[in-house]
Amino acid sequence: MKRAVVLLSGGMDSAVTLAIAREQGFACHAISVAYGQRHVSELQAAARVAAMLGAAEHKIVDVDLRGIGGSALTADIEVPLHDRVHPADEIPVTYVPARNTIMLSIALGWAEVLGADDIWCGVNAVDYSGYPDCRPEFIAAFGKLANVATKAGTQGHVMRVHAPLIALSKADIVREGVRLGVDFSATVSCYRADAQGRACGQCDACALRAQGFVDADVKDPTRYVRAALVRPARGT
Ligand code: ZN
């Protein structure tokens, strides 16, 4: 089996990504970064997901981004509630500066160590919060970097960065997860999850996720402290 490194956050998108990589025949070496996120319940969810979806192993690496701060997820800045809508052209305060660059770099380093040419991540550019490092141009640029930055790249390996969800809606991601047998109740997407991993139902991540289940016409198994507000299905 070919090896791949899969970035796993504990949320639904990276869980579906792991399931897709497995389906494509990779032995998946899952990695999560403890970057100082507000709640360890995300990392506990990542460990559950890795075990549930048959990852070859799961590693948690510490890179504490609270050292540089600058985000509602890593500094003493309030996570905004979804009803306080930010302008569409503004990047929300939940953006973590350079997070995906840092995480993909760690995944790339581990891929070299493992002799893996493939890295998978669950970034999505459709139903997302507008983060610059979730866009296709970022993934393409990182793919180029991966090949000039590494010993493996100079020795004829072609390093590939896979982002299979990048053009999918949240509803499509839910459907894909259902098809692949992902148990979404094991995942935590909320920015304000409590210690038990229960979702707040009020942040941007909760709103996007809850709407995805409604639009996919799939029962939402998320454990909420307070039910997320959703619109009628978009009929996607
Ligand atoms: Zn939430």
PDB file of C-alpha atoms and ligand atoms in Angstrom:
ATOM      1  CA  MET A   1       0.000   0.000   0.000  1.00  0.00           C
ATOM      2  CA  LYS A   2       1.233   3.495  -0.799  1.00  0.00           C
ATOM      3  CA  ARG A   3       1.618   5.731   2.186  1.00  0.00           C
ATOM      4  CA  ALA A   4      -0.020   9.124   2.533  1.00  0.00           C
ATOM      5  CA  VAL A   5      -0.028  11.770   5.224  1.00  0.00           C
ATOM      6  CA  VAL A   6      -3.503  13.064   6.101  1.00  0.00           C
ATOM      7  CA  LEU A   7      -4.065  16.234   8.125  1.00  0.00           C
ATOM      8  CA  LEU A   8      -6.773  15.573  10.655  1.00  0.00           C
ATOM      9  CA  SER A   9      -8.342  18.366  12.695  1.00  0.00           C
ATOM     10  CA  GLY A  10     -11.150  16.487  14.395  1.00  0.00           C
ATOM     11  CA  GLY A  11     -13.769  18.211  12.243  1.00  0.00           C
ATOM     12  CA  MET A  12     -16.039  16.725   9.599  1.00  0.00           C
ATOM     13  CA  ASP A  13     -14.089  17.850   6.518  1.00  0.00           C
ATOM     14  CA  SER A  14     -10.803  16.201   7.409  1.00  0.00           C
ATOM     15  CA  ALA A  15     -12.658  13.028   8.490  1.00  0.00           C
ATOM     16  CA  VAL A  16     -14.255  12.760   5.038  1.00  0.00           C
ATOM     17  CA  THR A  17     -10.860  13.471   3.452  1.00  0.00           C
ATOM     18  CA  LEU A  18      -9.296  10.589   5.398  1.00  0.00           C
ATOM     19  CA  ALA A  19     -12.110   8.286   4.266  1.00  0.00           C
ATOM     20  CA  ILE A  20     -11.517   9.295   0.620  1.00  0.00           C
ATOM     21  CA  ALA A  21      -7.751   8.707   0.881  1.00  0.00           C
ATOM     22  CA  ARG A  22      -8.404   5.273   2.377  1.00  0.00           C
ATOM     23  CA  GLU A  23     -10.890   4.457  -0.389  1.00  0.00           C
ATOM     24  CA  GLN A  24      -8.215   5.346  -2.936  1.00  0.00           C
ATOM     25  CA  GLY A  25      -5.989   2.701  -1.433  1.00  0.00           C
ATOM     26  CA  PHE A  26      -3.560   4.694   0.700  1.00  0.00           C
ATOM     27  CA  ALA A  27      -2.168   3.615   4.045  1.00  0.00           C
ATOM     28  CA  CYS A  28      -3.059   6.792   5.912  1.00  0.00           C
ATOM     29  CA  HIS A  29      -0.697   8.312   8.439  1.00  0.00           C
ATOM     30  CA  ALA A  30      -2.867  10.881  10.164  1.00  0.00           C
ATOM     31  CA  ILE A  31      -1.476  13.954  11.862  1.00  0.00           C
ATOM     32  CA  SER A  32      -3.047  16.615  14.032  1.00  0.00           C
ATOM     33  CA  VAL A  33      -1.417  19.793  15.242  1.00  0.00           C
ATOM     34  CA  ALA A  34      -1.944  20.965  18.801  1.00  0.00           C
ATOM     35  CA  TYR A  35      -1.622  24.653  17.922  1.00  0.00           C
ATOM     36  CA  GLY A  36      -3.213  26.002  21.053  1.00  0.00           C
ATOM     37  CA  GLN A  37      -6.800  25.645  19.873  1.00  0.00           C
ATOM     38  CA  ARG A  38      -9.319  26.554  22.514  1.00  0.00           C
ATOM     39  CA  HIS A  39     -10.419  23.032  23.309  1.00  0.00           C
ATOM     40  CA  VAL A  40      -8.703  19.668  23.469  1.00  0.00           C
ATOM     41  CA  SER A  41     -12.009  18.081  22.468  1.00  0.00           C
ATOM     42  CA  GLU A  42     -10.999  18.705  18.825  1.00  0.00           C
ATOM     43  CA  LEU A  43      -7.823  16.677  19.233  1.00  0.00           C
ATOM     44  CA  GLN A  44      -9.696  13.932  21.081  1.00  0.00           C
ATOM     45  CA  ALA A  45     -12.123  13.846  18.156  1.00  0.00           C
ATOM     46  CA  ALA A  46      -9.197  13.541  15.727  1.00  0.00           C
ATOM     47  CA  ALA A  47      -7.917  10.489  17.617  1.00  0.00           C
ATOM     48  CA  ARG A  48     -11.402   8.909  17.504  1.00  0.00           C
ATOM     49  CA  VAL A  49     -11.733   9.606  13.783  1.00  0.00           C
ATOM     50  CA  ALA A  50      -8.292   8.150  13.011  1.00  0.00           C
ATOM     51  CA  ALA A  51      -9.146   4.928  14.841  1.00  0.00           C
ATOM     52  CA  MET A  52     -12.653   4.722  13.396  1.00  0.00           C
ATOM     53  CA  LEU A  53     -11.531   5.200   9.795  1.00  0.00           C
ATOM     54  CA  GLY A  54      -8.608   2.803   9.962  1.00  0.00           C
ATOM     55  CA  ALA A  55      -5.626   5.163   9.838  1.00  0.00           C
ATOM     56  CA  ALA A  56      -2.301   3.309   9.984  1.00  0.00           C
ATOM     57  CA  GLU A  57      -1.321   5.633  12.833  1.00  0.00           C
ATOM     58  CA  HIS A  58      -2.202   8.980  14.348  1.00  0.00           C
ATOM     59  CA  LYS A  59       0.255  11.527  15.628  1.00  0.00           C
ATOM     60  CA  ILE A  60      -0.310  14.789  17.465  1.00  0.00           C
ATOM     61  CA  VAL A  61       2.453  17.362  17.027  1.00  0.00           C
ATOM     62  CA  ASP A  62       2.744  20.429  19.245  1.00  0.00           C
ATOM     63  CA  VAL A  63       3.248  23.808  17.579  1.00  0.00           C
ATOM     64  CA  ASP A  64       1.793  26.348  19.933  1.00  0.00           C
ATOM     65  CA  LEU A  65       0.560  29.233  17.801  1.00  0.00           C
ATOM     66  CA  ARG A  66      -0.547  31.145  20.898  1.00  0.00           C
ATOM     67  CA  GLY A  67       3.065  32.335  20.832  1.00  0.00           C
ATOM     68  CA  ILE A  68       2.145  34.580  17.913  1.00  0.00           C
ATOM     69  CA  GLY A  69      -1.605  34.876  18.605  1.00  0.00           C
ATOM     70  CA  GLY A  70      -3.592  37.082  16.252  1.00  0.00           C
ATOM     71  CA  SER A  71      -6.721  34.920  16.080  1.00  0.00           C
ATOM     72  CA  ALA A  72      -9.859  34.332  18.085  1.00  0.00           C
ATOM     73  CA  LEU A  73      -8.802  30.680  18.193  1.00  0.00           C
ATOM     74  CA  THR A  74      -5.326  31.299  19.635  1.00  0.00           C
ATOM     75  CA  ALA A  75      -5.521  34.582  21.538  1.00  0.00           C
ATOM     76  CA  ASP A  76      -7.784  36.321  23.999  1.00  0.00           C
ATOM     77  CA  ILE A  77     -10.227  37.455  21.310  1.00  0.00           C
ATOM     78  CA  GLU A  78     -13.911  36.545  21.483  1.00  0.00           C
ATOM     79  CA  VAL A  79     -15.183  34.067  18.848  1.00  0.00           C
ATOM     80  CA  PRO A  80     -17.963  35.971  17.066  1.00  0.00           C
ATOM     81  CA  LEU A  81     -21.414  34.434  16.963  1.00  0.00           C
ATOM     82  CA  HIS A  82     -22.801  33.602  13.561  1.00  0.00           C
ATOM     83  CA  ASP A  83     -25.638  36.126  13.784  1.00  0.00           C
ATOM     84  CA  ARG A  84     -23.066  38.911  13.971  1.00  0.00           C
ATOM     85  CA  VAL A  85     -22.424  38.553  10.269  1.00  0.00           C
ATOM     86  CA  HIS A  86     -19.127  39.891   9.016  1.00  0.00           C
ATOM     87  CA  PRO A  87     -18.934  41.611   5.597  1.00  0.00           C
ATOM     88  CA  ALA A  88     -18.335  39.092   2.817  1.00  0.00           C
ATOM     89  CA  ASP A  89     -15.029  40.695   1.804  1.00  0.00           C
ATOM     90  CA  GLU A  90     -13.639  40.676   5.320  1.00  0.00           C
ATOM     91  CA  ILE A  91     -11.613  37.787   6.739  1.00  0.00           C
ATOM     92  CA  PRO A  92     -13.086  36.865  10.143  1.00  0.00           C
ATOM     93  CA  VAL A  93     -11.097  36.967  13.406  1.00  0.00           C
ATOM     94  CA  THR A  94     -11.210  33.160  13.544  1.00  0.00           C
ATOM     95  CA  TYR A  95      -8.575  33.149  10.790  1.00  0.00           C
ATOM     96  CA  VAL A  96      -5.380  31.747  12.315  1.00  0.00           C
ATOM     97  CA  PRO A  97      -2.399  33.483  10.673  1.00  0.00           C
ATOM     98  CA  ALA A  98      -0.619  31.096   8.278  1.00  0.00           C
ATOM     99  CA  ARG A  99      -2.187  28.035   9.929  1.00  0.00           C
ATOM    100  CA  ASN A 100      -2.565  25.904   6.811  1.00  0.00           C
ATOM    101  CA  THR A 101       0.937  26.810   5.600  1.00  0.00           C
ATOM    102  CA  ILE A 102       2.334  25.684   8.945  1.00  0.00           C
ATOM    103  CA  MET A 103       0.270  22.478   9.083  1.00  0.00           C
ATOM    104  CA  LEU A 104       0.997  21.475   5.503  1.00  0.00           C
ATOM    105  CA  SER A 105       4.699  22.126   6.139  1.00  0.00           C
ATOM    106  CA  ILE A 106       4.650  19.715   9.074  1.00  0.00           C
ATOM    107  CA  ALA A 107       2.734  17.169   6.989  1.00  0.00           C
ATOM    108  CA  LEU A 108       5.297  17.616   4.198  1.00  0.00           C
ATOM    109  CA  GLY A 109       8.202  17.002   6.561  1.00  0.00           C
ATOM    110  CA  TRP A 110       6.586  13.851   7.888  1.00  0.00           C
ATOM    111  CA  ALA A 111       5.800  12.670   4.360  1.00  0.00           C
ATOM    112  CA  GLU A 112       9.515  12.865   3.537  1.00  0.00           C
ATOM    113  CA  VAL A 113      10.357  10.870   6.642  1.00  0.00           C
ATOM    114  CA  LEU A 114       7.795   8.198   5.740  1.00  0.00           C
ATOM    115  CA  GLY A 115       8.707   8.102   2.052  1.00  0.00           C
ATOM    116  CA  ALA A 116       5.176   9.223   1.185  1.00  0.00           C
ATOM    117  CA  ASP A 117       4.561  11.361  -1.909  1.00  0.00           C
ATOM    118  CA  ASP A 118       0.962  12.215  -1.108  1.00  0.00           C
ATOM    119  CA  ILE A 119      -0.493  14.664   1.396  1.00  0.00           C
ATOM    120  CA  TRP A 120      -4.226  15.018   1.941  1.00  0.00           C
ATOM    121  CA  CYS A 121      -6.051  17.899   3.578  1.00  0.00           C
ATOM    122  CA  GLY A 122      -9.708  18.824   3.969  1.00  0.00           C
ATOM    123  CA  VAL A 123      -9.698  22.485   2.948  1.00  0.00           C
ATOM    124  CA  ASN A 124     -12.870  23.734   1.331  1.00  0.00           C
ATOM    125  CA  ALA A 125     -13.434  26.911  -0.664  1.00  0.00           C
ATOM    126  CA  VAL A 126     -17.234  26.808  -1.050  1.00  0.00           C
ATOM    127  CA  ASP A 127     -19.033  26.775   2.313  1.00  0.00           C
ATOM    128  CA  TYR A 128     -16.195  28.216   4.359  1.00  0.00           C
ATOM    129  CA  SER A 129     -15.315  31.293   6.345  1.00  0.00           C
ATOM    130  CA  GLY A 130     -13.294  33.088   3.658  1.00  0.00           C
ATOM    131  CA  TYR A 131      -9.820  32.100   4.806  1.00  0.00           C
ATOM    132  CA  PRO A 132      -7.110  32.783   2.183  1.00  0.00           C
ATOM    133  CA  ASP A 133      -5.341  29.485   2.895  1.00  0.00           C
ATOM    134  CA  CYS A 134      -8.438  27.470   1.944  1.00  0.00           C
ATOM    135  CA  ARG A 135      -8.394  28.568  -1.701  1.00  0.00           C
ATOM    136  CA  PRO A 136      -7.353  26.427  -4.704  1.00  0.00           C
ATOM    137  CA  GLU A 137      -4.540  28.881  -5.549  1.00  0.00           C
ATOM    138  CA  PHE A 138      -3.035  28.288  -2.121  1.00  0.00           C
ATOM    139  CA  ILE A 139      -3.123  24.494  -2.520  1.00  0.00           C
ATOM    140  CA  ALA A 140      -1.592  24.754  -6.011  1.00  0.00           C
ATOM    141  CA  ALA A 141       1.160  27.064  -4.728  1.00  0.00           C
ATOM    142  CA  PHE A 142       1.936  24.759  -1.809  1.00  0.00           C
ATOM    143  CA  GLY A 143       2.109  21.799  -4.200  1.00  0.00           C
ATOM    144  CA  LYS A 144       4.806  23.661  -6.173  1.00  0.00           C
ATOM    145  CA  LEU A 145       6.656  24.540  -3.000  1.00  0.00           C
ATOM    146  CA  ALA A 146       6.562  20.904  -1.828  1.00  0.00           C
ATOM    147  CA  ASN A 147       8.504  19.834  -4.895  1.00  0.00           C
ATOM    148  CA  VAL A 148      11.232  22.485  -4.700  1.00  0.00           C
ATOM    149  CA  ALA A 149      11.491  22.440  -0.903  1.00  0.00           C
ATOM    150  CA  THR A 150      12.265  18.785  -0.286  1.00  0.00           C
ATOM    151  CA  LYS A 151      15.025  16.249  -0.769  1.00  0.00           C
ATOM    152  CA  ALA A 152      12.358  13.871  -2.084  1.00  0.00           C
ATOM    153  CA  GLY A 153      11.390  16.468  -4.705  1.00  0.00           C
ATOM    154  CA  THR A 154      14.966  16.832  -5.948  1.00  0.00           C
ATOM    155  CA  GLN A 155      15.315  13.050  -6.160  1.00  0.00           C
ATOM    156  CA  GLY A 156      12.546  12.627  -8.676  1.00  0.00           C
ATOM    157  CA  HIS A 157       9.592  12.099  -6.343  1.00  0.00           C
ATOM    158  CA  VAL A 158       6.524  14.085  -7.311  1.00  0.00           C
ATOM    159  CA  MET A 159       4.924  15.340  -4.130  1.00  0.00           C
ATOM    160  CA  ARG A 160       1.184  15.833  -4.446  1.00  0.00           C
ATOM    161  CA  VAL A 161      -1.171  17.811  -2.233  1.00  0.00           C
ATOM    162  CA  HIS A 162      -4.743  16.492  -2.458  1.00  0.00           C
ATOM    163  CA  ALA A 163      -7.678  18.658  -1.403  1.00  0.00           C
ATOM    164  CA  PRO A 164     -10.635  16.553  -2.570  1.00  0.00           C
ATOM    165  CA  LEU A 165     -13.263  18.725  -0.871  1.00  0.00           C
ATOM    166  CA  ILE A 166     -12.064  22.043  -2.197  1.00  0.00           C
ATOM    167  CA  ALA A 167     -14.926  22.531  -4.661  1.00  0.00           C
ATOM    168  CA  LEU A 168     -17.670  20.685  -2.744  1.00  0.00           C
ATOM    169  CA  SER A 169     -20.533  22.300  -0.856  1.00  0.00           C
ATOM    170  CA  LYS A 170     -21.039  21.363   2.794  1.00  0.00           C
ATOM    171  CA  ALA A 171     -24.039  19.272   1.699  1.00  0.00           C
ATOM    172  CA  ASP A 172     -21.855  17.399  -0.805  1.00  0.00           C
ATOM    173  CA  ILE A 173     -19.311  16.744   1.942  1.00  0.00           C
ATOM    174  CA  VAL A 174     -22.057  15.339   4.187  1.00  0.00           C
ATOM    175  CA  ARG A 175     -23.257  13.061   1.370  1.00  0.00           C
ATOM    176  CA  GLU A 176     -19.731  11.910   0.604  1.00  0.00           C
ATOM    177  CA  GLY A 177     -19.186  11.121   4.291  1.00  0.00           C
ATOM    178  CA  VAL A 178     -22.425   9.143   4.467  1.00  0.00           C
ATOM    179  CA  ARG A 179     -21.410   7.165   1.373  1.00  0.00           C
ATOM    180  CA  LEU A 180     -18.063   6.327   2.994  1.00  0.00           C
ATOM    181  CA  GLY A 181     -19.548   5.432   6.379  1.00  0.00           C
ATOM    182  CA  VAL A 182     -18.128   8.376   8.344  1.00  0.00           C
ATOM    183  CA  ASP A 183     -19.739   8.667  11.777  1.00  0.00           C
ATOM    184  CA  PHE A 184     -20.114  12.447  12.024  1.00  0.00           C
ATOM    185  CA  SER A 185     -21.094  12.239  15.683  1.00  0.00           C
ATOM    186  CA  ALA A 186     -17.412  11.522  16.407  1.00  0.00           C
ATOM    187  CA  THR A 187     -16.287  14.811  14.847  1.00  0.00           C
ATOM    188  CA  VAL A 188     -16.102  18.296  16.363  1.00  0.00           C
ATOM    189  CA  SER A 189     -16.206  21.356  14.085  1.00  0.00           C
ATOM    190  CA  CYS A 190     -17.299  24.030  16.568  1.00  0.00           C
ATOM    191  CA  TYR A 191     -14.995  26.957  17.404  1.00  0.00           C
ATOM    192  CA  ARG A 192     -16.466  27.083  20.897  1.00  0.00           C
ATOM    193  CA  ALA A 193     -16.912  23.403  21.733  1.00  0.00           C
ATOM    194  CA  ASP A 194     -17.085  22.555  25.417  1.00  0.00           C
ATOM    195  CA  ALA A 195     -14.829  20.085  27.223  1.00  0.00           C
ATOM    196  CA  GLN A 196     -17.141  17.205  26.269  1.00  0.00           C
ATOM    197  CA  GLY A 197     -16.950  18.191  22.600  1.00  0.00           C
ATOM    198  CA  ARG A 198     -20.500  19.559  22.484  1.00  0.00           C
ATOM    199  CA  ALA A 199     -21.022  22.206  19.816  1.00  0.00           C
ATOM    200  CA  CYS A 200     -22.190  25.741  20.701  1.00  0.00           C
ATOM    201  CA  GLY A 201     -24.647  25.959  17.794  1.00  0.00           C
ATOM    202  CA  GLN A 202     -23.895  29.666  17.460  1.00  0.00           C
ATOM    203  CA  CYS A 203     -20.531  30.108  15.736  1.00  0.00           C
ATOM    204  CA  ASP A 204     -19.759  30.239  12.031  1.00  0.00           C
ATOM    205  CA  ALA A 205     -18.426  26.671  11.977  1.00  0.00           C
ATOM    206  CA  CYS A 206     -21.625  25.358  13.622  1.00  0.00           C
ATOM    207  CA  ALA A 207     -23.839  27.305  11.226  1.00  0.00           C
ATOM    208  CA  LEU A 208     -22.050  26.012   8.111  1.00  0.00           C
ATOM    209  CA  ARG A 209     -22.018  22.446   9.378  1.00  0.00           C
ATOM    210  CA  ALA A 210     -25.668  22.387  10.491  1.00  0.00           C
ATOM    211  CA  GLN A 211     -26.785  23.889   7.179  1.00  0.00           C
ATOM    212  CA  GLY A 212     -24.831  21.177   5.324  1.00  0.00           C
ATOM    213  CA  PHE A 213     -26.881  18.441   7.011  1.00  0.00           C
ATOM    214  CA  VAL A 214     -30.149  20.253   6.262  1.00  0.00           C
ATOM    215  CA  ASP A 215     -29.224  20.799   2.615  1.00  0.00           C
ATOM    216  CA  ALA A 216     -28.116  17.161   2.244  1.00  0.00           C
ATOM    217  CA  ASP A 217     -31.336  15.988   3.932  1.00  0.00           C
ATOM    218  CA  VAL A 218     -29.312  13.952   6.428  1.00  0.00           C
ATOM    219  CA  LYS A 219     -30.112  13.876  10.143  1.00  0.00           C
ATOM    220  CA  ASP A 220     -27.549  15.989  12.034  1.00  0.00           C
ATOM    221  CA  PRO A 221     -25.916  13.796  14.726  1.00  0.00           C
ATOM    222  CA  THR A 222     -23.963  16.711  16.250  1.00  0.00           C
ATOM    223  CA  ARG A 223     -24.295  17.095  20.018  1.00  0.00           C
ATOM    224  CA  TYR A 224     -25.291  20.731  20.554  1.00  0.00           C
ATOM    225  CA  VAL A 225     -25.433  22.805  23.704  1.00  0.00           C
ATOM    226  CA  ARG A 226     -27.991  24.860  21.833  1.00  0.00           C
ATOM    227  CA  ALA A 227     -29.432  23.823  18.449  1.00  0.00           C
ATOM    228  CA  ALA A 228     -27.898  25.667  15.506  1.00  0.00           C
ATOM    229  CA  LEU A 229     -30.128  27.962  13.484  1.00  0.00           C
ATOM    230  CA  VAL A 230     -30.656  26.739   9.929  1.00  0.00           C
ATOM    231  CA  ARG A 231     -32.522  27.874   6.851  1.00  0.00           C
ATOM    232  CA  PRO A 232     -34.825  25.600   4.848  1.00  0.00           C
ATOM    233  CA  ALA A 233     -32.865  23.253   2.548  1.00  0.00           C
ATOM    234  CA  ARG A 234     -31.254  24.904  -0.464  1.00  0.00           C
ATOM    235  CA  GLY A 235     -32.205  21.922  -2.583  1.00  0.00           C
ATOM    236  CA  THR A 236     -28.639  21.165  -3.685  1.00  0.00           C
TER     237      THR A 236
HETATM  238 ZN    ZN B   1     -20.013  26.448  17.471  1.00  0.00          ZN
END
